[in-house]
mmCIF file of C-alpha atoms in Angstrom:
data_model
loop_
_atom_site.group_PDB
_atom_site.id
_atom_site.type_symbol
_atom_site.label_atom_id
_atom_site.label_comp_id
_atom_site.label_asym_id
_atom_site.label_seq_id
_atom_site.Cartn_x
_atom_site.Cartn_y
_atom_site.Cartn_z
ATOM 1 C CA GLY A 1 -9.626 11.924 -10.646
ATOM 2 C CA GLU A 2 -7.727 10.271 -8.153
ATOM 3 C CA ASN A 3 -6.102 6.568 -9.756
ATOM 4 C CA VAL A 4 -4.584 4.096 -6.805
ATOM 5 C CA GLU A 5 -2.497 1.054 -7.398
ATOM 6 C CA GLN A 6 -1.678 -1.498 -5.732
ATOM 7 C CA HIS A 7 1.368 -4.384 -5.502
ATOM 8 C CA PRO A 8 1.415 -6.927 -5.753
ATOM 9 C CA SER A 9 -2.101 -8.840 -6.447
ATOM 10 C CA THR A 10 -1.226 -11.673 -4.387
ATOM 11 C CA LEU A 11 1.366 -12.234 -2.090
ATOM 12 C CA SER A 12 2.321 -15.309 0.166
ATOM 13 C CA VAL A 13 4.253 -15.916 3.215
ATOM 14 C CA GLN A 14 5.742 -17.992 5.271
ATOM 15 C CA GLU A 15 5.293 -17.180 9.104
ATOM 16 C CA GLY A 16 7.180 -14.899 10.949
ATOM 17 C CA ASP A 17 8.254 -13.231 7.966
ATOM 18 C CA SER A 18 7.737 -10.023 7.086
ATOM 19 C CA ALA A 19 5.066 -8.764 4.124
ATOM 20 C CA VAL A 20 4.649 -5.287 2.517
ATOM 21 C CA ILE A 21 2.572 -4.178 -0.038
ATOM 22 C CA LYS A 22 3.356 -0.933 -2.362
ATOM 23 C CA CYS A 23 1.145 1.760 -4.216
ATOM 24 C CA THR A 24 0.762 4.891 -5.531
ATOM 25 C CA TYR A 25 -1.341 7.030 -6.246
ATOM 26 C CA SER A 26 -1.428 9.725 -8.860
ATOM 27 C CA ASP A 27 -3.680 12.845 -7.381
ATOM 28 C CA SER A 28 -0.077 15.050 -5.907
ATOM 29 C CA ALA A 29 -3.079 17.132 -4.127
ATOM 30 C CA SER A 30 -4.076 13.350 -2.187
ATOM 31 C CA ASN A 31 -3.448 14.074 1.983
ATOM 32 C CA TYR A 32 -4.493 11.066 3.363
ATOM 33 C CA PHE A 33 -4.036 7.485 3.348
ATOM 34 C CA PRO A 34 -6.161 5.197 5.244
ATOM 35 C CA TRP A 35 -5.293 1.499 4.799
ATOM 36 C CA TYR A 36 -7.846 -1.137 5.380
ATOM 37 C CA LYS A 37 -8.507 -4.847 5.911
ATOM 38 C CA GLN A 38 -10.740 -7.340 4.896
ATOM 39 C CA GLU A 39 -11.329 -10.841 6.207
ATOM 40 C CA LEU A 40 -13.257 -13.729 4.181
ATOM 41 C CA GLY A 41 -17.587 -13.071 5.174
ATOM 42 C CA LYS A 42 -16.498 -9.684 6.506
ATOM 43 C CA GLY A 43 -16.551 -5.829 5.463
ATOM 44 C CA PRO A 44 -13.563 -3.518 5.388
ATOM 45 C CA GLN A 45 -11.716 -2.371 8.703
ATOM 46 C CA LEU A 46 -9.367 0.511 9.169
ATOM 47 C CA ILE A 47 -6.196 -1.021 10.441
ATOM 48 C CA ILE A 48 -3.742 1.850 10.168
ATOM 49 C CA ASP A 49 -3.670 5.898 8.542
ATOM 50 C CA ILE A 50 -1.102 8.739 7.753
ATOM 51 C CA ARG A 51 -1.458 11.879 6.891
ATOM 52 C CA SER A 52 0.346 13.553 4.826
ATOM 53 C CA ASN A 53 2.460 15.676 7.014
ATOM 54 C CA VAL A 54 3.966 12.569 8.217
ATOM 55 C CA GLY A 55 6.850 10.496 6.422
ATOM 56 C CA GLU A 56 6.246 7.117 9.144
ATOM 57 C CA LYS A 57 3.427 5.796 11.390
ATOM 58 C CA LYS A 58 3.834 2.201 13.343
ATOM 59 C CA ASP A 59 1.247 0.733 15.013
ATOM 60 C CA GLN A 60 2.514 -2.351 16.803
ATOM 61 C CA ARG A 61 3.823 -5.627 14.100
ATOM 62 C CA ILE A 62 1.440 -2.927 11.521
ATOM 63 C CA ALA A 63 3.589 0.423 9.469
ATOM 64 C CA VAL A 64 3.744 2.888 6.992
ATOM 65 C CA THR A 65 5.777 4.790 4.640
ATOM 66 C CA LEU A 66 4.683 7.906 3.103
ATOM 67 C CA ASN A 67 7.224 9.267 -0.194
ATOM 68 C CA LYS A 68 5.162 12.946 -1.319
ATOM 69 C CA THR A 69 7.428 13.193 -3.515
ATOM 70 C CA ALA A 70 7.436 10.189 -5.875
ATOM 71 C CA LYS A 71 3.505 9.556 -4.300
ATOM 72 C CA HIS A 72 3.500 6.338 -2.718
ATOM 73 C CA PHE A 73 2.971 4.616 -0.135
ATOM 74 C CA SER A 74 3.678 1.331 1.606
ATOM 75 C CA LEU A 75 2.039 -1.012 4.355
ATOM 76 C CA HIS A 76 4.749 -2.972 6.184
ATOM 77 C CA ILE A 77 3.746 -5.691 8.186
ATOM 78 C CA THR A 78 6.521 -8.190 9.854
ATOM 79 C CA GLU A 79 6.704 -11.192 12.494
ATOM 80 C CA THR A 80 3.410 -11.830 10.236
ATOM 81 C CA GLN A 81 0.764 -14.461 11.303
ATOM 82 C CA PRO A 82 -2.083 -16.911 9.952
ATOM 83 C CA GLU A 83 -4.613 -14.098 11.334
ATOM 84 C CA ASP A 84 -3.423 -11.930 8.689
ATOM 85 C CA SER A 85 -3.905 -13.659 6.181
ATOM 86 C CA ALA A 86 -7.001 -10.859 4.439
ATOM 87 C CA VAL A 87 -7.072 -8.885 1.657
ATOM 88 C CA TYR A 88 -5.475 -5.743 2.091
ATOM 89 C CA PHE A 89 -6.612 -2.166 0.239
ATOM 90 C CA CYS A 90 -5.011 1.193 0.387
ATOM 91 C CA ALA A 91 -6.626 3.898 -0.559
ATOM 92 C CA ALA A 92 -5.857 7.935 -1.432
ATOM 93 C CA SER A 93 -8.577 10.775 -0.317
ATOM 94 C CA ARG A 94 -8.041 14.473 -0.345
ATOM 95 C CA GLY A 95 -9.765 14.908 2.965
ATOM 96 C CA SER A 96 -12.489 15.709 4.498
ATOM 97 C CA TYR A 97 -15.836 16.693 2.152
ATOM 98 C CA ASP A 98 -13.404 14.173 -0.358
ATOM 99 C CA LYS A 99 -14.543 10.512 -1.376
ATOM 100 C CA VAL A 100 -11.596 7.670 -1.034
ATOM 101 C CA ILE A 101 -10.181 6.280 -3.242
ATOM 102 C CA PHE A 102 -9.797 2.522 -2.961
ATOM 103 C CA GLY A 103 -6.888 0.432 -4.377
ATOM 104 C CA PRO A 104 -7.432 -2.962 -5.883
ATOM 105 C CA GLY A 105 -6.581 -4.904 -3.299
ATOM 106 C CA THR A 106 -3.735 -7.398 -2.411
ATOM 107 C CA SER A 107 -4.740 -10.738 -1.173
ATOM 108 C CA LEU A 108 -2.002 -11.527 1.308
ATOM 109 C CA SER A 109 -1.146 -15.865 2.679
ATOM 110 C CA VAL A 110 0.397 -16.329 5.386
ATOM 111 C CA ILE A 111 1.545 -20.445 5.715
ATOM 112 C CA PRO A 112 1.813 -21.712 8.798
ATOM 113 C CA GLU B 1 -19.169 -5.748 15.079
ATOM 114 C CA THR B 2 -18.307 -2.624 14.059
ATOM 115 C CA GLY B 3 -21.533 -0.731 14.024
ATOM 116 C CA VAL B 4 -23.245 -1.077 10.998
ATOM 117 C CA THR B 5 -25.787 -3.314 9.989
ATOM 118 C CA GLN B 6 -26.475 -4.692 6.631
ATOM 119 C CA THR B 7 -29.865 -6.477 5.418
ATOM 120 C CA PRO B 8 -30.615 -8.929 4.422
ATOM 121 C CA ARG B 9 -27.368 -10.889 4.655
ATOM 122 C CA HIS B 10 -28.054 -12.697 1.380
ATOM 123 C CA LEU B 11 -30.045 -11.651 -1.928
ATOM 124 C CA VAL B 12 -31.357 -13.473 -5.203
ATOM 125 C CA MET B 13 -33.124 -11.447 -7.757
ATOM 126 C CA GLY B 14 -34.663 -12.558 -11.110
ATOM 127 C CA MET B 15 -33.846 -9.303 -13.049
ATOM 128 C CA THR B 16 -38.078 -7.775 -13.037
ATOM 129 C CA ASN B 17 -37.895 -7.863 -9.412
ATOM 130 C CA LYS B 18 -37.912 -5.162 -7.254
ATOM 131 C CA LYS B 19 -36.167 -5.146 -3.639
ATOM 132 C CA SER B 20 -34.167 -2.886 -0.890
ATOM 133 C CA LEU B 21 -31.327 -2.981 0.638
ATOM 134 C CA LYS B 22 -31.086 -1.721 4.392
ATOM 135 C CA CYS B 23 -28.296 -0.079 6.320
ATOM 136 C CA GLU B 24 -28.427 1.260 9.889
ATOM 137 C CA GLN B 25 -25.823 2.915 11.148
ATOM 138 C CA HIS B 26 -25.973 2.887 15.689
ATOM 139 C CA LEU B 27 -22.471 5.513 15.517
ATOM 140 C CA GLY B 28 -23.591 9.046 15.207
ATOM 141 C CA HIS B 29 -21.619 9.499 11.673
ATOM 142 C CA ASN B 30 -22.581 12.366 9.727
ATOM 143 C CA ALA B 31 -21.772 10.517 6.160
ATOM 144 C CA MET B 32 -23.127 6.935 4.764
ATOM 145 C CA TYR B 33 -21.704 5.186 0.810
ATOM 146 C CA TRP B 34 -22.971 2.731 -1.023
ATOM 147 C CA TYR B 35 -19.954 1.087 -2.449
ATOM 148 C CA LYS B 36 -19.635 -2.284 -5.018
ATOM 149 C CA GLN B 37 -17.137 -4.758 -4.833
ATOM 150 C CA SER B 38 -16.422 -7.077 -7.893
ATOM 151 C CA ALA B 39 -14.282 -9.374 -7.956
ATOM 152 C CA LYS B 40 -11.112 -8.877 -8.813
ATOM 153 C CA LYS B 41 -11.902 -5.176 -9.429
ATOM 154 C CA PRO B 42 -11.205 -1.982 -6.560
ATOM 155 C CA LEU B 43 -14.598 -1.223 -4.635
ATOM 156 C CA GLU B 44 -16.251 1.041 -6.784
ATOM 157 C CA LEU B 45 -17.817 4.655 -4.542
ATOM 158 C CA MET B 46 -21.562 4.167 -5.970
ATOM 159 C CA PHE B 47 -23.710 7.230 -3.504
ATOM 160 C CA VAL B 48 -22.700 9.532 -1.148
ATOM 161 C CA TYR B 49 -24.308 11.391 1.243
ATOM 162 C CA ASN B 50 -23.646 14.250 3.857
ATOM 163 C CA PHE B 51 -26.492 15.308 6.609
ATOM 164 C CA LYS B 52 -28.911 13.341 4.969
ATOM 165 C CA GLU B 53 -28.097 14.850 0.954
ATOM 166 C CA GLN B 54 -27.027 13.419 -1.245
ATOM 167 C CA THR B 55 -22.838 14.736 -2.818
ATOM 168 C CA GLU B 56 -22.138 12.044 -4.614
ATOM 169 C CA ASN B 57 -23.461 9.842 -7.246
ATOM 170 C CA ASN B 58 -20.604 8.479 -9.506
ATOM 171 C CA SER B 59 -23.132 7.554 -12.670
ATOM 172 C CA VAL B 60 -24.180 4.587 -11.688
ATOM 173 C CA PRO B 61 -27.422 3.709 -13.241
ATOM 174 C CA SER B 62 -30.954 4.483 -12.985
ATOM 175 C CA ARG B 63 -31.657 1.162 -11.701
ATOM 176 C CA PHE B 64 -29.525 1.834 -8.377
ATOM 177 C CA SER B 65 -32.537 4.544 -7.058
ATOM 178 C CA PRO B 66 -30.248 5.696 -3.078
ATOM 179 C CA GLU B 67 -32.923 7.074 0.122
ATOM 180 C CA CYS B 68 -30.895 8.526 2.703
ATOM 181 C CA PRO B 69 -34.108 9.452 5.490
ATOM 182 C CA ASN B 70 -31.641 10.435 7.986
ATOM 183 C CA SER B 71 -28.303 10.598 8.984
ATOM 184 C CA SER B 72 -28.936 6.942 10.732
ATOM 185 C CA HIS B 73 -30.448 4.831 7.837
ATOM 186 C CA LEU B 74 -29.709 4.443 4.166
ATOM 187 C CA PHE B 75 -31.470 2.288 0.958
ATOM 188 C CA LEU B 76 -30.201 1.930 -1.541
ATOM 189 C CA HIS B 77 -34.256 0.511 -3.962
ATOM 190 C CA LEU B 78 -32.782 -2.106 -6.857
ATOM 191 C CA HIS B 79 -34.997 -2.821 -9.875
ATOM 192 C CA THR B 80 -35.153 -4.270 -13.642
ATOM 193 C CA LEU B 81 -31.176 -4.818 -12.504
ATOM 194 C CA GLN B 82 -28.852 -6.701 -15.253
ATOM 195 C CA PRO B 83 -26.973 -10.344 -14.334
ATOM 196 C CA GLU B 84 -23.392 -8.114 -13.790
ATOM 197 C CA ASP B 85 -25.096 -5.752 -11.764
ATOM 198 C CA SER B 86 -24.118 -9.537 -9.608
ATOM 199 C CA ALA B 87 -21.563 -7.816 -6.914
ATOM 200 C CA LEU B 88 -21.422 -7.489 -3.176
ATOM 201 C CA TYR B 89 -22.787 -4.307 -2.094
ATOM 202 C CA LEU B 90 -21.087 -2.895 0.588
ATOM 203 C CA CYS B 91 -22.562 0.072 3.264
ATOM 204 C CA ALA B 92 -20.414 2.124 4.800
ATOM 205 C CA SER B 93 -19.995 6.057 7.801
ATOM 206 C CA SER B 94 -18.160 8.174 8.716
ATOM 207 C CA GLN B 95 -17.391 11.333 10.495
ATOM 208 C CA GLY B 96 -17.266 13.855 7.980
ATOM 209 C CA ASN B 97 -17.004 12.768 4.355
ATOM 210 C CA GLY B 98 -13.126 11.778 3.489
ATOM 211 C CA GLY B 99 -9.690 12.365 5.673
ATOM 212 C CA SER B 100 -11.400 10.369 7.806
ATOM 213 C CA GLU B 101 -11.633 6.904 9.597
ATOM 214 C CA GLN B 102 -15.384 4.874 6.784
ATOM 215 C CA TYR B 103 -16.909 1.741 9.183
ATOM 216 C CA PHE B 104 -18.192 -0.603 6.478
ATOM 217 C CA GLY B 105 -20.872 -3.099 7.574
ATOM 218 C CA PRO B 106 -20.717 -6.950 6.584
ATOM 219 C CA GLY B 107 -21.642 -6.238 2.694
ATOM 220 C CA THR B 108 -25.017 -7.772 1.153
ATOM 221 C CA ARG B 109 -23.796 -10.362 -1.682
ATOM 222 C CA LEU B 110 -26.117 -10.178 -4.849
ATOM 223 C CA THR B 111 -27.137 -12.706 -7.070
ATOM 224 C CA VAL B 112 -29.133 -11.271 -10.549
ATOM 225 C CA THR B 113 -30.600 -13.992 -12.279
#
């Protein structure tokens, strides 16, 4: 079955710097890759997703890149702010009617 | 507010107790999920319901029993749990199974004593 790995497990950056989280997946049939943010006391919330027919997607300060050949994808957060501090999860799925497999998470701390 | 509510938010139960977790979604979604979140482990998918039919049981012990009476409500019945079952239990819903955004509730923090 699908296995998703995520690095680093913890990440500290200064406010205003960039943060990068990397994930790899094992199932070459996966074609949907969402990223979720979980704040303390809340459930995960989707922040961006990418499908296999594109290599990059951007939404304001957040961008995701996908390399299907290497089976890895990354989350990039620019101009980090304290409110970006949270746990971030990457995930992979074969798409409709298939379960989503989550990575173990990255705890991001943005230091003011 | 994600449109997915869970009750109770916190639960402490003994190993011989029987309790139930409730999830309700107000989004008109067709699929609902139970996940277990333990410290320093990936989110573990437990059960998936699609149009009220169970489509996934991820080798979950029988002491966890799900129930989905309609597309808006999902229950997780608990009995004779073990201390290692202590975790955050998250409910989620989506339009379809996989390949679409999942909306999570805030979770129920379960402690088994």
